[in-house]
CSV table of C-alpha atoms in Angstrom, one decimal:
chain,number,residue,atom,x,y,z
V,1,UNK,CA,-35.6,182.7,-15.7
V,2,UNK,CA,-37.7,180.0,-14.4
V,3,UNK,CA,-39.2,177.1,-16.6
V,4,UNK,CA,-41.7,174.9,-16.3
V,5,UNK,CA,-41.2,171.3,-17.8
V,6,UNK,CA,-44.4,169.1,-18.7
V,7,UNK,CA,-44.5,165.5,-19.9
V,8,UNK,CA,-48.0,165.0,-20.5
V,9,UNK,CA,-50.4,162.2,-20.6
V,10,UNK,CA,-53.7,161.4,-18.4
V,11,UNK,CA,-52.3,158.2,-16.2
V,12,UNK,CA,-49.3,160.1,-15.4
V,13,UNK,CA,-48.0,163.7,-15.9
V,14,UNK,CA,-44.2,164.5,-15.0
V,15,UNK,CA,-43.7,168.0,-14.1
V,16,UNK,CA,-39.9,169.6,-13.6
V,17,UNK,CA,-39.2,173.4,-12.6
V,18,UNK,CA,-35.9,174.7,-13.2
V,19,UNK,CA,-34.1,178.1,-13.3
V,20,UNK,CA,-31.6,179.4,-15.6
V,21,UNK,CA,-29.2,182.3,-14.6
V,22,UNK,CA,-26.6,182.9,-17.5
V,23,UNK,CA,-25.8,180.0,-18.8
V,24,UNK,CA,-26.1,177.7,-15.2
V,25,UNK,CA,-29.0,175.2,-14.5
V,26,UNK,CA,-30.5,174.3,-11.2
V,27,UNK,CA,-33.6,172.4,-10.4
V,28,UNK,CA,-36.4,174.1,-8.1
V,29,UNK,CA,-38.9,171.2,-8.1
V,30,UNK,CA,-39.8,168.4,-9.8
V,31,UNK,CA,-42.4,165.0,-9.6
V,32,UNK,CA,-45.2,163.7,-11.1
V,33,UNK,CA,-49.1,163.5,-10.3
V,34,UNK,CA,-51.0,159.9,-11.1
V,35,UNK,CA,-54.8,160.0,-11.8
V,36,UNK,CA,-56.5,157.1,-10.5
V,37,UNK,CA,-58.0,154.6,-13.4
V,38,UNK,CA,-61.1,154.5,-11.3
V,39,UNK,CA,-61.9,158.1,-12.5
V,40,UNK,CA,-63.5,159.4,-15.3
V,41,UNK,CA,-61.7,161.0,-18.0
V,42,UNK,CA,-63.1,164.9,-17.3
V,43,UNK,CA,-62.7,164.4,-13.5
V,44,UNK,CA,-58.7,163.4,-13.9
V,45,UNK,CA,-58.1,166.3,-17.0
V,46,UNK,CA,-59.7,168.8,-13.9
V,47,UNK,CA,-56.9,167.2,-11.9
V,48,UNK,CA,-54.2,168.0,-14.5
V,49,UNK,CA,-55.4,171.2,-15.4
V,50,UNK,CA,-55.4,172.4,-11.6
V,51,UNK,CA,-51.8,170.4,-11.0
V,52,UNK,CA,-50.6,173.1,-13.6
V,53,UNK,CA,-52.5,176.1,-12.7
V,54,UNK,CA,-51.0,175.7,-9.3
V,55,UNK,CA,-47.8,175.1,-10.3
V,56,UNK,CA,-48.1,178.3,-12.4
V,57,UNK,CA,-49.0,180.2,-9.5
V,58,UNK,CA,-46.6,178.8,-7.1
V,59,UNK,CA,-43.3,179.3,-9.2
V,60,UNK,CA,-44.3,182.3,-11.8
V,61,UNK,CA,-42.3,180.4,-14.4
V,62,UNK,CA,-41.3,182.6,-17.7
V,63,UNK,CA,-42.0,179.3,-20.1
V,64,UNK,CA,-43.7,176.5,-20.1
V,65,UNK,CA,-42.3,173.7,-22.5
V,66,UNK,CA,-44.3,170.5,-23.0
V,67,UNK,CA,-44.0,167.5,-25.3
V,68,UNK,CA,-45.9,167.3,-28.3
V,69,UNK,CA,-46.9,163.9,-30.0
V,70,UNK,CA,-45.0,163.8,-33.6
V,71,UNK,CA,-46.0,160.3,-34.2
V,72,UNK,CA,-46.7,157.2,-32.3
V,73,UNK,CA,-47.5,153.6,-33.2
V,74,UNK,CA,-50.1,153.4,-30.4
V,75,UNK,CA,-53.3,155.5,-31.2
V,76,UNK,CA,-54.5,154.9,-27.5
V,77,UNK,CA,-51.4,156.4,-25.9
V,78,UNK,CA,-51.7,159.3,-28.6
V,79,UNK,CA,-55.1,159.7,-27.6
V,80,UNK,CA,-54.3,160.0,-24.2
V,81,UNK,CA,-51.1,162.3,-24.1
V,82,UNK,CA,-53.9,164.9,-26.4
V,83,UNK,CA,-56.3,164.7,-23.7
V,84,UNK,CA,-53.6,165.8,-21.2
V,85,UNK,CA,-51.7,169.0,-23.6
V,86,UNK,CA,-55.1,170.3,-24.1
V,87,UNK,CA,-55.7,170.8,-20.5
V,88,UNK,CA,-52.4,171.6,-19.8
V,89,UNK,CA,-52.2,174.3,-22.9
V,90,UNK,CA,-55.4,175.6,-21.4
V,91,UNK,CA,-54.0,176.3,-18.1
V,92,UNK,CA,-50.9,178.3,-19.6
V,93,UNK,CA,-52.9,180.1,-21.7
V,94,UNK,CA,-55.5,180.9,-18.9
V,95,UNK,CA,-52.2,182.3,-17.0
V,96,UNK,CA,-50.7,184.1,-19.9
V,97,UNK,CA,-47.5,182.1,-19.8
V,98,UNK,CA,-45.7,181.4,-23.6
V,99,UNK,CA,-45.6,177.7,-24.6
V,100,UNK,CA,-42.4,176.1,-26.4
V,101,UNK,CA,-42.7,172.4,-27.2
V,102,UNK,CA,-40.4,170.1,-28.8
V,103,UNK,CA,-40.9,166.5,-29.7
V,104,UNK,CA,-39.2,163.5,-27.5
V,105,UNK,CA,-36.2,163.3,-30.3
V,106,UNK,CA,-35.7,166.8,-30.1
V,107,UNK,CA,-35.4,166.8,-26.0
V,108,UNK,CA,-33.2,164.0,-26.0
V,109,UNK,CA,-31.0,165.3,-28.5
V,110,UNK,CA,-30.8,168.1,-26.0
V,111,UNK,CA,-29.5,166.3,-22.9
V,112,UNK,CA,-28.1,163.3,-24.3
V,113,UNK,CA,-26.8,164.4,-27.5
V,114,UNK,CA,-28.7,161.2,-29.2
V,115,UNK,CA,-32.2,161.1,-30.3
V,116,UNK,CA,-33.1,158.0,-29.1
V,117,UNK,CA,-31.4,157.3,-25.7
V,118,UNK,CA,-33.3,155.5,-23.4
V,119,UNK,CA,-35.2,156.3,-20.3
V,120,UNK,CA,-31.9,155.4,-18.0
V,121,UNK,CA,-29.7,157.7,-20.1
V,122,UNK,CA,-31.7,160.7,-19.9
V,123,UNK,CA,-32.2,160.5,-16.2
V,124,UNK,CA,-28.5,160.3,-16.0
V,125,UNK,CA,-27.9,163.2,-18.1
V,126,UNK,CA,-30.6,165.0,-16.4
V,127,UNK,CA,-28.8,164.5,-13.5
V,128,UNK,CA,-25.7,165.4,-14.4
V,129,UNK,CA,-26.7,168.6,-16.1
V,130,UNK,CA,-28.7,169.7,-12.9
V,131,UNK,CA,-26.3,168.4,-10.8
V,132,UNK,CA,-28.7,166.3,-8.7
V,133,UNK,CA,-27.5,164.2,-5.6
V,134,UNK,CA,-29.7,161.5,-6.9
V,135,UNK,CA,-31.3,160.5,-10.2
V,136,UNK,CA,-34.5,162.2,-10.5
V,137,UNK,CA,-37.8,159.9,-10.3
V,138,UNK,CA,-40.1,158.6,-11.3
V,139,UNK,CA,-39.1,158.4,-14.9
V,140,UNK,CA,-42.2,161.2,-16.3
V,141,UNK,CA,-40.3,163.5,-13.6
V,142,UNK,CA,-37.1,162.8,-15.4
V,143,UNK,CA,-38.3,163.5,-18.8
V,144,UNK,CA,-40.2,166.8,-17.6
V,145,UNK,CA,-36.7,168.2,-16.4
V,146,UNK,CA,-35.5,167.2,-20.0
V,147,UNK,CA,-38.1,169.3,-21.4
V,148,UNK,CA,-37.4,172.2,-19.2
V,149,UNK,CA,-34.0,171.9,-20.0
V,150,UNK,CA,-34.4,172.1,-23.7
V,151,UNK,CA,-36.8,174.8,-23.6
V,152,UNK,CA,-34.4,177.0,-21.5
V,153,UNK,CA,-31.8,176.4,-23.9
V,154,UNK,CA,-33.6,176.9,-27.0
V,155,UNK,CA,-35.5,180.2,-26.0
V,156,UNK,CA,-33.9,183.2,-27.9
V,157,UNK,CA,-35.0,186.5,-27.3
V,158,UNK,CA,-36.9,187.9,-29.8
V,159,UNK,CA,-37.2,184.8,-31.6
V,160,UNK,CA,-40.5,183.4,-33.0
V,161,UNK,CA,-40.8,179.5,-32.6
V,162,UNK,CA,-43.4,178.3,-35.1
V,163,UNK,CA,-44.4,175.0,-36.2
V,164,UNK,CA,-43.1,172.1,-38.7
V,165,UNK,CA,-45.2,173.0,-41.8
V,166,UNK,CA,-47.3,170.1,-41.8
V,167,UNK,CA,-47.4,170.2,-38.1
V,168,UNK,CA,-50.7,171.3,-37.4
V,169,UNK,CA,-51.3,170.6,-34.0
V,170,UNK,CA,-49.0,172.4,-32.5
V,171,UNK,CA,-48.7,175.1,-30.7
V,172,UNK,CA,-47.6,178.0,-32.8
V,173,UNK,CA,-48.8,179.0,-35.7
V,174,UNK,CA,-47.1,179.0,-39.1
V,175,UNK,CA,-45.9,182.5,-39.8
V,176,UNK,CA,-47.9,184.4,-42.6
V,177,UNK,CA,-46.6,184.9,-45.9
V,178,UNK,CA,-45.0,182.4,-48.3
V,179,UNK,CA,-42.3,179.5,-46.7
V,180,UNK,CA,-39.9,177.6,-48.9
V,181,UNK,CA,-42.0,174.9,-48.4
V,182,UNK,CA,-44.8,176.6,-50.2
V,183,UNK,CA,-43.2,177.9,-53.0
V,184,UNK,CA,-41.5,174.9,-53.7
V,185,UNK,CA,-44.8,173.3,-54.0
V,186,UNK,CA,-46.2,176.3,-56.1
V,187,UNK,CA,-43.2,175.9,-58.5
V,188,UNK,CA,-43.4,172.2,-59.0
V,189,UNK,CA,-47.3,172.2,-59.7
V,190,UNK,CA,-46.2,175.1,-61.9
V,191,UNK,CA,-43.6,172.8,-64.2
V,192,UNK,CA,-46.1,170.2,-63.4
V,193,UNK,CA,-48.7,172.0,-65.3
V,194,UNK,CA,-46.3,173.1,-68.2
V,195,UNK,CA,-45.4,169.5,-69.1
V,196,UNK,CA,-49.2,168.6,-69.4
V,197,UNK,CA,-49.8,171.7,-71.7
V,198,UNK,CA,-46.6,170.8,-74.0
V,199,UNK,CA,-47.8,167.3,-74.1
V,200,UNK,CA,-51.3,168.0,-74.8
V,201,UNK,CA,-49.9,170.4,-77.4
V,202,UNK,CA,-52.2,173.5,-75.4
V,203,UNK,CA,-49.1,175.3,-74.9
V,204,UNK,CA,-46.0,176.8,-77.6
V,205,UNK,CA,-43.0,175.3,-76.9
V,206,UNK,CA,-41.1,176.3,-79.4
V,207,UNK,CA,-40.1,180.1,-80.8
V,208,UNK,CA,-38.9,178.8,-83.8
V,209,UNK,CA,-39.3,176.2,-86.5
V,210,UNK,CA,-40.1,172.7,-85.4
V,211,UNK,CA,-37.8,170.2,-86.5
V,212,UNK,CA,-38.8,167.6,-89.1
V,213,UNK,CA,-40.8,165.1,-88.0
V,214,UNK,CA,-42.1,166.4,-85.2
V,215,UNK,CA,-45.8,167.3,-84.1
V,216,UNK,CA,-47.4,170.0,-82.1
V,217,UNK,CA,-48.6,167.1,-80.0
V,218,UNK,CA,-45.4,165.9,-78.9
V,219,UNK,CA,-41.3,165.8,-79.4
V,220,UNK,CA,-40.1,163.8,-81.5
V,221,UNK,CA,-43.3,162.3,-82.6
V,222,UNK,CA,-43.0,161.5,-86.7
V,223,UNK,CA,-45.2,163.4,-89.1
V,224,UNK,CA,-48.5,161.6,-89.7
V,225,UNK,CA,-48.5,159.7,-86.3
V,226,UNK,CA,-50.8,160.9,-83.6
V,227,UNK,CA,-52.7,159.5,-80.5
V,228,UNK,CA,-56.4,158.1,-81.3
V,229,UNK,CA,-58.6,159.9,-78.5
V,230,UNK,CA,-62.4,158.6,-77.9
């Protein structure tokens, strides 16, 4: 199975193509393209987009895994690494090739074994786990071989990869149906709404006889006390 690795962004997008046979690794290509400052946005997205679409029809890779932005301090860089996933989502999608994405923790979790190992670590690992003569340059290269690598362990057959539930830029969507999350929200608004109808005194909370002293309005409130309401 071949797999195409993306690290996206508009200055600079890394690619990495590698192939997995059993449980082995090996790198078929890798670099990264830079799009002049000079240009205008749309004309260096058409440059991405076409980077991709031939990379696609060079290699025929099974998956295409890209980062996806979970957070970032910077909204510029954010900004910027949208721009590029939207083109190069378009171009898999044009080319009916699946998308996996993971966020940068998640990738360097994958090579490194720690989420936030720097840019020197994960070359190294990337090199190791490839077994490249060299480290592999520049660094965007690097991290789009990290991202192939993680998608070609984390594919499962059959499996369906959806989203974080709040995630909702990403690329697949949350499964139908009722998740945990959702009916642990349900339930809590549910008790939520309970308390505010024994308080109010809307609501029996009690099957038997109260005991003295106490109001519909509230427990433990004494007999003859009560909340003055304008």
């Amino acid at each position: 199975m071949i797999v195409l690795g993306i690290d996206p962004g508009t200055a600079s997008v890394g690619y990495g193509l590698i192939e997995r046979t059993g449980q082995g690794l090996r790198a078929i290509d890798y670099g990264a393209l830079t799009t002049s400052p000079d240009l205008p946005l749309p004309q260096r997205l058409v440059a991405i987009h076409a980077l991709v679409v031939d990379l696609i029809e060079l290699h025929k890779p099974a998956l295409l895994g890209v980062e996806r932005v979970f957070h970032s301090r910077n909204a510029q860089t954010a900004l910027a690494v949208g721009h590029g996933r939207g083109v190069i989502l378009l171009a898999a999608a044009q080319s009916g090739v699946p998308v996996r994405e993971a966020t940068p923790s998640e990738v360097k979790i994958a090579v490194s074994g720690y989420g936030s190992a720097d840019k020197a670590q994960v070359q190294r690992m990337v090199q190791v786990v490839l077994g490249l003569p060299e480290l592999p340059v520049p660094d965007d290269a690097a991290d789009a071989l990290a991202v192939a690598i993680w998608t070609a362990h984390r594919e499962r057959p059959g499996e369906r990869l959806n989203a974080g539930v709040l995630d909702r830029a990403a690329v697949a969507p949350l499964a139908g149906g009722e998740t945990p999350y959702d009916r642990a929200v349900r339930e809590g608004l549910e008790r939520e709404r309970r308390m505010l109808a024994e308080w109010d005194g809307t609501a029996p909370t009690h099957h038997g006889p109260r005991p003295p002293g106490e109001r519909p309005g509230g427990r433990g409130s004494p007999a003859g006390a009560g909340t003055s309401r304008r």
